[in-house]
Structure formats: structure tokens, C-alpha cells
Tab-separated table of C-alpha atoms in Angstrom:
chain	number	residue	atom	x	y	z
A	1	UNK	CA	35.891	173.067	225.816
A	2	UNK	CA	38.539	173.068	223.266
A	3	UNK	CA	41.634	170.601	223.500
A	4	UNK	CA	43.632	173.723	224.991
A	5	UNK	CA	42.044	173.745	227.867
A	6	UNK	CA	42.091	170.031	228.867
A	7	UNK	CA	44.883	169.227	231.426
A	8	UNK	CA	48.252	167.556	229.864
A	9	UNK	CA	47.314	164.312	232.092
A	10	UNK	CA	43.871	164.204	230.357
A	11	UNK	CA	44.824	164.365	227.172
A	12	UNK	CA	47.840	161.612	227.595
A	13	UNK	CA	45.454	159.290	228.954
A	14	UNK	CA	42.595	159.792	226.061
A	15	UNK	CA	45.932	159.245	223.370
A	16	UNK	CA	47.225	156.544	225.235
A	17	UNK	CA	43.607	154.707	225.464
A	18	UNK	CA	43.119	155.048	222.027
A	19	UNK	CA	46.511	153.681	221.201
A	20	UNK	CA	45.466	151.128	223.502
A	21	UNK	CA	42.671	150.620	221.951
A	22	UNK	CA	43.554	150.105	217.714
A	23	UNK	CA	47.498	148.448	218.687
A	24	UNK	CA	45.873	144.747	218.345
A	25	UNK	CA	44.543	145.512	214.715
A	26	UNK	CA	48.106	146.202	213.584
A	27	UNK	CA	49.084	142.676	213.815
A	28	UNK	CA	46.579	141.912	211.581
A	29	UNK	CA	47.764	144.596	209.132
A	30	UNK	CA	51.326	143.529	209.046
A	31	UNK	CA	51.106	139.676	209.226
A	32	UNK	CA	48.908	139.393	206.266
A	33	UNK	CA	50.794	142.098	204.668
A	34	UNK	CA	53.992	140.770	205.164
A	35	UNK	CA	52.810	137.384	203.730
A	36	UNK	CA	50.814	138.078	200.838
A	37	UNK	CA	54.529	139.615	199.180
A	38	UNK	CA	55.576	136.029	199.900
A	39	UNK	CA	52.481	133.692	198.248
A	40	UNK	CA	52.692	135.947	195.112
A	41	UNK	CA	56.342	134.988	193.890
A	42	UNK	CA	55.424	131.260	195.474
A	43	UNK	CA	51.983	131.177	193.458
A	44	UNK	CA	54.240	132.085	189.999
A	45	UNK	CA	56.493	129.689	190.922
A	46	UNK	CA	54.500	126.579	191.169
A	47	UNK	CA	52.799	127.178	188.194
A	48	UNK	CA	56.461	127.420	186.723
A	49	UNK	CA	57.615	124.295	187.745
A	50	UNK	CA	54.534	122.722	187.379
A	51	UNK	CA	53.149	120.384	184.208
A	52	UNK	CA	50.253	119.844	182.386
A	53	UNK	CA	49.656	116.897	183.766
A	54	UNK	CA	50.190	118.228	187.461
A	55	UNK	CA	47.775	120.953	187.528
A	56	UNK	CA	44.956	118.622	187.104
A	57	UNK	CA	46.545	116.644	189.885
A	58	UNK	CA	44.265	117.140	193.376
A	59	UNK	CA	47.485	118.322	195.786
A	60	UNK	CA	48.120	120.877	192.948
A	61	UNK	CA	44.644	122.383	192.590
A	62	UNK	CA	44.424	122.380	196.713
A	63	UNK	CA	47.966	124.462	196.839
A	64	UNK	CA	46.207	126.778	194.295
A	65	UNK	CA	43.160	127.114	195.721
A	66	UNK	CA	45.070	127.803	199.648
A	67	UNK	CA	47.215	129.973	197.984
A	68	UNK	CA	44.672	132.095	196.572
A	69	UNK	CA	42.688	131.904	199.557
A	70	UNK	CA	45.768	133.240	201.164
A	71	UNK	CA	45.409	136.517	199.550
A	72	UNK	CA	42.051	137.551	199.822
A	73	UNK	CA	42.674	136.378	203.499
A	74	UNK	CA	45.744	139.325	203.373
A	75	UNK	CA	43.126	141.654	201.581
A	76	UNK	CA	40.224	141.106	204.047
A	77	UNK	CA	42.108	141.423	207.104
A	78	UNK	CA	43.991	144.225	206.104
A	79	UNK	CA	41.191	146.373	205.038
A	80	UNK	CA	38.850	145.561	207.982
A	81	UNK	CA	41.704	146.558	210.618
A	82	UNK	CA	42.228	149.557	208.911
A	83	UNK	CA	39.238	150.594	209.083
A	84	UNK	CA	38.850	150.181	212.806
A	85	UNK	CA	41.967	152.003	213.269
A	86	UNK	CA	40.240	155.051	211.105
A	87	UNK	CA	37.001	155.018	212.069
A	88	UNK	CA	37.045	153.282	215.594
A	89	UNK	CA	33.741	154.486	216.407
A	90	UNK	CA	32.053	152.999	213.230
A	91	UNK	CA	30.905	149.438	212.845
A	92	UNK	CA	32.907	147.581	210.250
A	93	UNK	CA	31.019	145.896	207.126
A	94	UNK	CA	29.232	142.732	208.452
A	95	UNK	CA	29.406	140.900	205.430
A	96	UNK	CA	33.386	141.138	204.953
A	97	UNK	CA	33.740	140.533	208.036
A	98	UNK	CA	31.939	137.454	208.140
A	99	UNK	CA	33.808	136.174	204.740
A	100	UNK	CA	36.871	137.033	206.273
A	101	UNK	CA	36.122	134.862	209.584
A	102	UNK	CA	35.265	131.968	207.602
A	103	UNK	CA	38.518	132.063	205.330
A	104	UNK	CA	39.989	132.094	208.310
A	105	UNK	CA	38.608	129.254	210.115
A	106	UNK	CA	38.676	126.926	207.318
A	107	UNK	CA	41.963	127.908	204.967
A	108	UNK	CA	44.408	126.235	207.727
A	109	UNK	CA	41.988	122.566	207.396
A	110	UNK	CA	42.166	122.930	203.559
A	111	UNK	CA	45.837	123.681	203.117
A	112	UNK	CA	46.394	120.602	206.034
A	113	UNK	CA	44.081	118.444	203.479
A	114	UNK	CA	46.942	118.280	201.096
A	115	UNK	CA	49.262	116.236	203.131
A	116	UNK	CA	46.374	113.693	203.210
A	117	UNK	CA	46.602	113.432	199.518
A	118	UNK	CA	50.268	112.931	200.095
A	119	UNK	CA	49.860	110.243	202.857
A	120	UNK	CA	47.259	108.176	200.609
A	121	UNK	CA	49.655	108.148	197.251
A	122	UNK	CA	52.699	106.537	199.393
A	123	UNK	CA	51.095	104.375	201.050
A	124	UNK	CA	49.867	101.174	199.865
A	125	UNK	CA	46.390	100.842	199.407
A	126	UNK	CA	45.430	97.943	201.552
A	127	UNK	CA	47.373	100.174	204.773
A	128	UNK	CA	44.859	103.499	204.002
A	129	UNK	CA	41.695	103.143	206.305
A	130	UNK	CA	44.212	101.733	209.111
A	131	UNK	CA	46.819	105.050	208.568
A	132	UNK	CA	44.120	107.397	207.406
A	133	UNK	CA	41.158	106.551	209.811
A	134	UNK	CA	42.464	109.099	212.765
A	135	UNK	CA	43.311	111.864	210.770
A	136	UNK	CA	40.222	111.918	208.794
A	137	UNK	CA	38.012	111.826	212.168
A	138	UNK	CA	40.394	114.801	213.431
A	139	UNK	CA	39.578	116.428	209.828
A	140	UNK	CA	35.859	116.163	210.759
A	141	UNK	CA	36.066	116.991	214.461
A	142	UNK	CA	37.981	120.347	213.118
A	143	UNK	CA	34.964	121.171	210.623
A	144	UNK	CA	32.369	120.646	213.107
A	145	UNK	CA	34.205	122.789	215.499
A	146	UNK	CA	34.463	125.181	212.230
A	147	UNK	CA	30.842	125.588	211.683
A	148	UNK	CA	29.843	126.460	215.189
A	149	UNK	CA	32.603	128.773	215.783
A	150	UNK	CA	31.442	130.504	212.684
A	151	UNK	CA	28.185	130.363	213.598
A	152	UNK	CA	28.699	131.907	216.698
A	153	UNK	CA	30.675	134.730	215.761
A	154	UNK	CA	27.489	135.501	212.886
A	155	UNK	CA	25.881	135.591	216.167
A	156	UNK	CA	27.731	137.960	218.520
A	157	UNK	CA	28.614	139.675	214.670
A	158	UNK	CA	25.270	140.797	213.798
A	159	UNK	CA	24.554	142.505	217.569
A	160	UNK	CA	24.030	146.325	217.269
A	161	UNK	CA	26.332	146.803	219.797
A	162	UNK	CA	29.391	145.047	217.968
A	163	UNK	CA	32.108	147.910	216.319
A	164	UNK	CA	34.836	145.370	215.587
A	165	UNK	CA	36.681	142.490	215.693
A	166	UNK	CA	38.448	142.785	219.259
A	167	UNK	CA	35.056	142.716	220.750
A	168	UNK	CA	33.637	139.512	219.256
A	169	UNK	CA	37.123	138.349	220.265
A	170	UNK	CA	36.630	138.658	223.695
A	171	UNK	CA	32.989	137.556	223.638
A	172	UNK	CA	33.340	134.286	222.484
A	173	UNK	CA	34.199	130.928	224.215
A	174	UNK	CA	37.404	130.406	224.890
A	175	UNK	CA	36.578	126.484	223.891
A	176	UNK	CA	36.705	127.100	220.362
A	177	UNK	CA	40.407	128.715	220.327
A	178	UNK	CA	41.840	126.130	222.889
A	179	UNK	CA	40.099	122.904	221.597
A	180	UNK	CA	40.748	124.034	217.651
A	181	UNK	CA	44.288	124.919	218.227
A	182	UNK	CA	44.649	121.431	219.914
A	183	UNK	CA	43.022	119.237	217.004
A	184	UNK	CA	45.049	121.477	214.451
A	185	UNK	CA	48.490	120.418	216.371
A	186	UNK	CA	47.601	116.692	216.613
A	187	UNK	CA	46.237	116.371	213.123
A	188	UNK	CA	49.612	118.392	211.410
A	189	UNK	CA	51.954	116.658	213.920
A	190	UNK	CA	50.585	113.224	212.852
A	191	UNK	CA	50.222	113.667	208.931
A	192	UNK	CA	53.482	115.365	208.540
A	193	UNK	CA	55.433	112.933	211.003
A	194	UNK	CA	53.735	109.918	208.839
A	195	UNK	CA	54.235	111.213	205.929
A	196	UNK	CA	58.314	111.847	206.403
A	197	UNK	CA	58.559	108.690	207.992
A	198	UNK	CA	57.055	106.668	204.818
A	199	UNK	CA	59.920	108.722	202.755
A	200	UNK	CA	62.278	108.253	204.865
A	201	UNK	CA	62.121	104.224	204.923
A	202	UNK	CA	63.283	104.929	201.345
A	203	UNK	CA	66.190	107.152	202.014
A	204	UNK	CA	68.116	109.109	204.940
A	205	UNK	CA	65.617	111.288	206.367
A	206	UNK	CA	68.484	112.480	208.263
A	207	UNK	CA	71.397	113.049	205.991
A	208	UNK	CA	73.070	115.627	207.035
A	209	UNK	CA	74.031	116.655	203.500
A	210	UNK	CA	70.833	115.514	201.609
A	211	UNK	CA	69.135	118.186	204.145
A	212	UNK	CA	71.714	121.158	204.957
A	213	UNK	CA	72.787	122.279	201.579
A	214	UNK	CA	72.246	121.446	197.686
A	215	UNK	CA	74.805	119.842	195.347
A	216	UNK	CA	74.351	121.796	191.808
A	217	UNK	CA	76.667	119.003	190.013
A	218	UNK	CA	73.576	116.906	190.649
A	219	UNK	CA	70.891	116.321	188.433
A	220	UNK	CA	67.899	118.801	188.393
A	221	UNK	CA	65.428	115.931	190.022
A	222	UNK	CA	68.138	114.851	192.299
A	223	UNK	CA	68.788	118.504	193.717
A	224	UNK	CA	65.029	118.785	193.462
A	225	UNK	CA	64.939	115.674	195.900
A	226	UNK	CA	67.469	117.578	197.947
A	227	UNK	CA	65.007	120.565	198.397
A	228	UNK	CA	62.608	118.321	199.631
A	229	UNK	CA	64.751	117.653	202.813
A	230	UNK	CA	65.541	121.301	203.178
A	231	UNK	CA	61.241	122.274	202.487
A	232	UNK	CA	60.579	119.148	204.829
A	233	UNK	CA	62.140	120.629	208.106
A	234	UNK	CA	59.826	123.483	207.753
A	235	UNK	CA	57.031	121.237	208.979
A	236	UNK	CA	58.250	122.020	212.323
A	237	UNK	CA	57.742	125.747	212.018
A	238	UNK	CA	53.198	125.202	212.097
A	239	UNK	CA	53.862	123.246	215.147
A	240	UNK	CA	56.018	125.625	216.783
A	241	UNK	CA	53.150	128.078	216.134
A	242	UNK	CA	50.735	125.905	216.813
A	243	UNK	CA	52.099	125.476	220.708
A	244	UNK	CA	52.332	128.896	221.226
A	245	UNK	CA	48.861	129.518	220.259
A	246	UNK	CA	47.923	127.267	222.617
A	247	UNK	CA	50.260	128.538	225.328
A	248	UNK	CA	48.650	132.119	224.040
A	249	UNK	CA	44.416	130.779	224.752
A	250	UNK	CA	44.883	128.923	227.951
A	251	UNK	CA	46.759	132.159	229.835
A	252	UNK	CA	43.996	134.012	228.419
A	253	UNK	CA	45.250	136.319	225.817
A	254	UNK	CA	43.017	135.353	222.937
A	255	UNK	CA	43.948	138.818	220.763
A	256	UNK	CA	48.089	136.934	221.116
A	257	UNK	CA	46.347	133.468	220.130
A	258	UNK	CA	44.430	135.046	216.869
A	259	UNK	CA	47.671	136.715	215.617
A	260	UNK	CA	49.720	133.594	216.276
A	261	UNK	CA	46.661	131.733	214.153
A	262	UNK	CA	46.760	133.791	211.479
A	263	UNK	CA	50.623	133.722	210.987
A	264	UNK	CA	50.567	129.864	211.199
A	265	UNK	CA	47.873	130.370	208.251
A	266	UNK	CA	50.473	131.469	206.064
A	267	UNK	CA	53.303	129.363	207.023
A	268	UNK	CA	51.210	126.143	206.523
A	269	UNK	CA	50.411	127.442	203.058
A	270	UNK	CA	54.164	128.019	202.145
A	271	UNK	CA	55.205	124.927	204.107
A	272	UNK	CA	52.910	122.405	202.071
A	273	UNK	CA	53.671	124.187	198.427
A	274	UNK	CA	57.336	123.503	198.986
A	275	UNK	CA	57.498	120.217	200.042
A	276	UNK	CA	55.306	119.950	196.697
A	277	UNK	CA	58.418	121.321	194.869
A	278	UNK	CA	59.405	117.911	195.952
A	279	UNK	CA	56.922	115.747	195.620
A	280	UNK	CA	55.733	116.980	192.207
A	281	UNK	CA	58.765	115.283	190.539
A	282	UNK	CA	60.330	111.793	189.456
A	283	UNK	CA	61.970	111.081	192.571
A	284	UNK	CA	58.358	111.048	193.851
A	285	UNK	CA	57.000	108.196	191.637
A	286	UNK	CA	60.596	106.030	192.627
A	287	UNK	CA	59.331	107.034	196.599
A	288	UNK	CA	56.099	105.068	196.195
A	289	UNK	CA	57.280	103.008	193.810
A	290	UNK	CA	54.945	103.569	191.275
A	291	UNK	CA	53.834	101.613	187.866
A	292	UNK	CA	52.822	104.566	186.029
A	293	UNK	CA	55.935	104.080	183.706
A	294	UNK	CA	53.590	101.674	182.040
A	295	UNK	CA	50.891	103.831	181.642
A	296	UNK	CA	53.060	106.232	180.328
A	297	UNK	CA	54.421	103.638	177.741
A	298	UNK	CA	50.979	102.687	176.526
A	299	UNK	CA	49.859	106.206	175.973
A	300	UNK	CA	52.988	107.014	173.984
A	301	UNK	CA	52.314	103.688	172.032
A	302	UNK	CA	48.910	105.099	170.560
A	303	UNK	CA	48.026	105.021	167.072
A	304	UNK	CA	47.681	108.073	164.718
A	305	UNK	CA	44.800	108.026	162.593
A	306	UNK	CA	44.453	105.612	159.818
A	307	UNK	CA	47.620	103.699	160.756
A	308	UNK	CA	46.245	99.621	161.448
A	309	UNK	CA	45.101	98.500	164.455
A	310	UNK	CA	47.919	95.716	164.281
A	311	UNK	CA	50.669	98.112	163.861
A	312	UNK	CA	49.422	99.603	166.973
A	313	UNK	CA	49.270	96.566	169.289
A	314	UNK	CA	52.689	95.500	167.970
A	315	UNK	CA	54.282	99.286	169.174
A	316	UNK	CA	52.119	98.696	172.422
A	317	UNK	CA	54.352	95.244	173.186
A	318	UNK	CA	57.771	96.767	172.010
A	319	UNK	CA	57.241	99.640	173.999
A	320	UNK	CA	56.241	98.616	177.282
A	321	UNK	CA	59.061	96.187	177.272
A	322	UNK	CA	61.064	98.686	175.972
A	323	UNK	CA	60.001	100.210	179.100
A	324	UNK	CA	60.689	97.904	181.869
A	325	UNK	CA	63.869	98.042	183.531
A	326	UNK	CA	66.429	94.895	183.673
A	327	UNK	CA	68.098	93.315	186.424
A	328	UNK	CA	70.080	95.843	188.679
A	329	UNK	CA	69.023	98.611	186.567
A	330	UNK	CA	67.566	101.716	187.777
A	331	UNK	CA	63.972	102.486	187.055
A	332	UNK	CA	63.549	105.684	184.553
A	333	UNK	CA	61.565	108.133	186.963
A	334	UNK	CA	58.404	109.504	186.010
A	335	UNK	CA	56.811	112.645	187.452
A	336	UNK	CA	53.062	111.815	189.241
């Protein structure tokens, strides 16, 4: 029987059923494609505004790893979704899907770990055990949940009847998504709020002038500091996405929750990198009341080859005392 002998109503039903089956895949094509276009220039900006010293720091390394992982996630998501649309009756690549699932589960965890380093920097060492105890426990709980989720996904993936990811999403226990998104919301809200609260004590967090616009008559570091206050407001977007994810999965719409989770993953990467633009500048050292200017002065006083050690020691004393701020004089900022 050819298609010409089928009633129009039957043909219409077949087309609608096919469109309904492939509709969820378009979200997993458009979302990573759009955000990948943002991550490429963001990676270039991150490297351009950084120094060799900053590139050796853990925050920069984690941010770079997050952006690169986000680009890999975009490529895998787009390819897998396109395969499910173009070949709906053929099974997807098991290995490729497993790598994608692991990245999707762990990438928000890695991106949010950058905030832990920032809290570790801005708080005194004596307060760190009390401040970081709760978020570290949340991180451990999320890590355990990610392991169980990945194992359950792998078991469902390697079943002979499994064709695409949409099937697996409907087969898994919703508790993975409900508990995972809830812990993610608590983790992100606590760490972001704690970090901004600590920095807000050294300035005016709710200063409309600082948050709303940049004054290009200021110095470069002051403009970057204002840029941080603008970027810090972006932390609210991951929280909004997390709340939306929780509402979606508790209503039983796992596909919508997974789509929001994918978008939130990129939003968290972008937000944390934007915050790094400020935290990697001189103002960050002032906010943390760092004493790294002594270390910098000490390293600048190192002797050249063949110079006597006495000259070196005199230079250390001279440079170190000159670097100390006088009474009422503002300390020279040093990038961390």
C-alpha cells in the first residue's frame, strides 16, 4: 500500500505523531547551540583579561575547565539530538551518550565549585570550618547522587530496547531529579549569598550607581569592580532556573526539567566566569585584606646573578618598608 491510498486523516496522524516524538529533541539542539556561541568569546575574554600568575590559580583553571566542558557538552548534545531526529528508529551511540550524561550531571557541580574557592579566599582561615562545613556536605551529597544517577542511566542505556534519551528520562526514578535539583538550589543559593554578603560588608552592595552602570572616568580596576557588582546580580538567574526545574519535575514534566537543567548549566558557567572578572583584579585583594603586597615586594627584591647577598638583604628591607602603607594612605592593590 502506497501513501496515496492512505486517508488524509491517517497521514496527518502519522506526521503529528512523528513531530510529537522529535519535538523534545529540538530543545537539546537549540539550547547548547545558543550557549556555545556565548562560551567561545567568553573563553577568549577570560584568557585576555588574565595574567600568567592568574592562569596558574585554581579559580582560573576551574573556569577554563567549565567552559571547555560546556563546549564539549554542546557538541555531544547537538549530535545526539540530531541523530534521534534523523534516525528515530536507530539506537544512539551508547558510549557517546554516556559521556554526555556524565558531563551533564557533573558540570554544574564543577562550575559551582569555583564559588567554594572564592568563599575560602574572602573569609578568615579561623572561620572556614564553620562556614564551609554545610556546603561541603551538600557537595558530597550531590556527588553521591550523581554517581547513583550515572549508574542508573548506564543500566537503562545498555538495555536492548533503548533507542534514545527520551526513553531513559521517563524510565528513571524521578527522585534523582527532584532531590538533585533541590540540593543544587540550596548549594548555589547558600554559597552565592555567603560570598556576596562577605564582600558586601566591605562596600555598598546595594549601591544603585555601582550596580546599575559603569563610570568610565574611573580607573580600570574601579570599573572592573563596578562590573563585578553588575555581574554578581547574575547569580539570581541560576537560582530562578533551579526553582523552575524543581517545579517542572514535581509536576511530572521530566523533559522540561531536563531542558531547564541544561540551560541552567550554561548560565552557571557564564555567571561564575563573569564574577571572576572582578575577583581576579586588584580590588579583590583589598576586599580580602590580603597581605600579598609583602610577598610581591619580597620577590621583586631578589638579587641578580653574581650580586652579593648583603646587597640583596638591604634591598629586601628597603622595598618591604617602602611597600607598607603609611597612616591614612591607601594600600597599593595587588592582583590575586
